[in-house]
Short mmCIF file of C-alpha atoms in Angstrom, two decimals:
data_model
loop_
_atom_site.label_atom_id
_atom_site.label_comp_id
_atom_site.label_asym_id
_atom_site.label_seq_id
_atom_site.Cartn_x
_atom_site.Cartn_y
_atom_site.Cartn_z
CA UNK A 291 -108.54 136.63 -103.38
CA UNK A 292 -107.25 133.21 -102.39
CA UNK A 293 -105.47 132.66 -105.69
CA UNK A 294 -103.75 136.03 -105.40
CA UNK A 295 -102.51 134.95 -101.96
CA UNK A 296 -100.97 131.81 -103.49
CA UNK A 297 -103.79 129.47 -102.46
CA UNK A 298 -103.99 126.01 -103.96
CA UNK A 299 -107.12 124.57 -105.60
CA UNK A 300 -108.07 122.54 -102.54
CA UNK A 301 -107.92 125.70 -100.39
CA UNK A 302 -110.11 127.56 -102.87
CA UNK A 303 -112.57 124.65 -102.97
CA UNK A 304 -112.95 124.71 -99.20
CA UNK A 305 -113.12 128.49 -98.86
CA UNK A 306 -115.31 129.54 -101.79
CA UNK A 307 -118.53 128.29 -100.18
CA UNK A 308 -118.03 130.79 -97.35
CA UNK A 309 -118.05 133.62 -99.91
CA UNK A 310 -121.14 132.54 -101.84
CA UNK A 311 -124.55 134.15 -101.78
CA UNK A 312 -127.19 131.83 -100.25
CA UNK A 313 -128.91 131.36 -103.64
CA UNK A 314 -125.63 130.21 -105.16
CA UNK A 315 -125.00 127.86 -102.24
CA UNK A 316 -128.42 126.26 -102.76
CA UNK A 317 -127.75 125.89 -106.48
CA UNK A 318 -124.30 124.43 -105.88
CA UNK A 319 -125.47 121.87 -103.31
CA UNK A 320 -128.31 120.78 -105.59
CA UNK A 321 -125.95 119.78 -108.43
CA UNK A 322 -125.37 116.12 -109.11
CA UNK A 323 -122.22 114.70 -107.59
CA UNK A 324 -119.19 115.02 -109.90
CA UNK A 325 -121.13 117.17 -112.39
CA UNK A 326 -118.39 119.82 -112.12
CA UNK A 327 -114.94 118.62 -113.04
CA UNK A 328 -112.82 121.80 -112.97
CA UNK A 329 -112.73 125.45 -111.94
CA UNK A 330 -113.41 126.37 -115.58
CA UNK A 331 -116.45 124.10 -115.59
CA UNK A 332 -117.72 125.70 -112.37
CA UNK A 333 -117.16 129.15 -113.83
CA UNK A 334 -119.07 128.32 -117.02
CA UNK A 335 -122.01 126.78 -115.15
CA UNK A 336 -122.23 129.67 -112.70
CA UNK A 337 -122.33 132.16 -115.57
CA UNK A 338 -124.96 130.14 -117.44
CA UNK A 339 -127.16 129.93 -114.37
CA UNK A 340 -126.81 133.41 -112.86
CA UNK A 341 -125.81 135.80 -115.66
CA UNK A 342 -129.39 136.89 -116.29
CA UNK A 343 -129.78 137.94 -112.64
CA UNK A 344 -126.87 140.41 -112.71
CA UNK A 345 -127.41 144.13 -112.93
CA UNK A 346 -125.65 145.56 -115.94
CA UNK A 347 -124.26 149.07 -116.17
CA UNK A 348 -126.14 150.06 -119.33
CA UNK A 349 -124.78 152.02 -122.28
CA UNK A 350 -124.91 155.49 -123.78
CA UNK A 351 -128.23 154.74 -125.53
CA UNK A 352 -129.86 154.56 -122.10
CA UNK A 353 -129.13 158.26 -121.69
CA UNK A 354 -131.22 159.11 -124.76
CA UNK A 355 -134.26 157.62 -123.02
CA UNK A 356 -134.02 160.00 -120.08
CA UNK A 357 -136.50 162.79 -120.69
CA UNK A 358 -137.52 165.66 -118.50
CA UNK A 359 -140.88 164.88 -116.90
CA UNK A 360 -143.79 167.28 -117.01
CA UNK A 361 -143.45 169.79 -114.17
CA UNK A 362 -140.01 168.38 -113.27
CA UNK A 363 -137.59 171.15 -112.35
CA UNK A 364 -134.56 171.31 -114.62
CA UNK A 365 -132.27 170.81 -111.63
CA UNK A 366 -133.99 167.50 -110.76
CA UNK A 367 -133.81 166.33 -114.37
CA UNK A 368 -130.09 167.09 -114.54
CA UNK A 369 -129.50 165.26 -111.23
CA UNK A 370 -131.37 162.20 -112.54
CA UNK A 371 -129.46 162.30 -115.84
CA UNK A 372 -126.08 162.62 -114.11
CA UNK A 373 -126.91 159.83 -111.65
CA UNK A 374 -127.53 157.50 -114.60
CA UNK A 375 -124.50 158.73 -116.55
CA UNK A 376 -122.15 158.04 -113.63
CA UNK A 377 -123.17 154.36 -113.69
CA UNK A 378 -122.38 153.91 -117.40
CA UNK A 379 -118.72 153.23 -118.24
CA UNK A 380 -116.87 155.00 -121.06
CA UNK A 381 -119.45 157.70 -121.79
CA UNK A 382 -117.74 160.80 -123.19
CA UNK A 383 -118.66 164.22 -121.79
#
């Protein structure tokens, strides 16, 4: 957002902490001084630390695991299937 507005690195450095989740702020303030030397370094370390906590959209194989439950009305099964399908990118009809 700041970069797209023509912001310089020092502006981004001052502003990005306002945008961070509290868990990320705690992680960032616990780092050793000068352990991050560039935006690329910060990006890499953030990904290494927090990638496993991100929700991922899934893939088309997830749809094969959706089965109609015993005594589940067909309408409810279709709603559940479609709700999952909507969250998965690039799934053909």
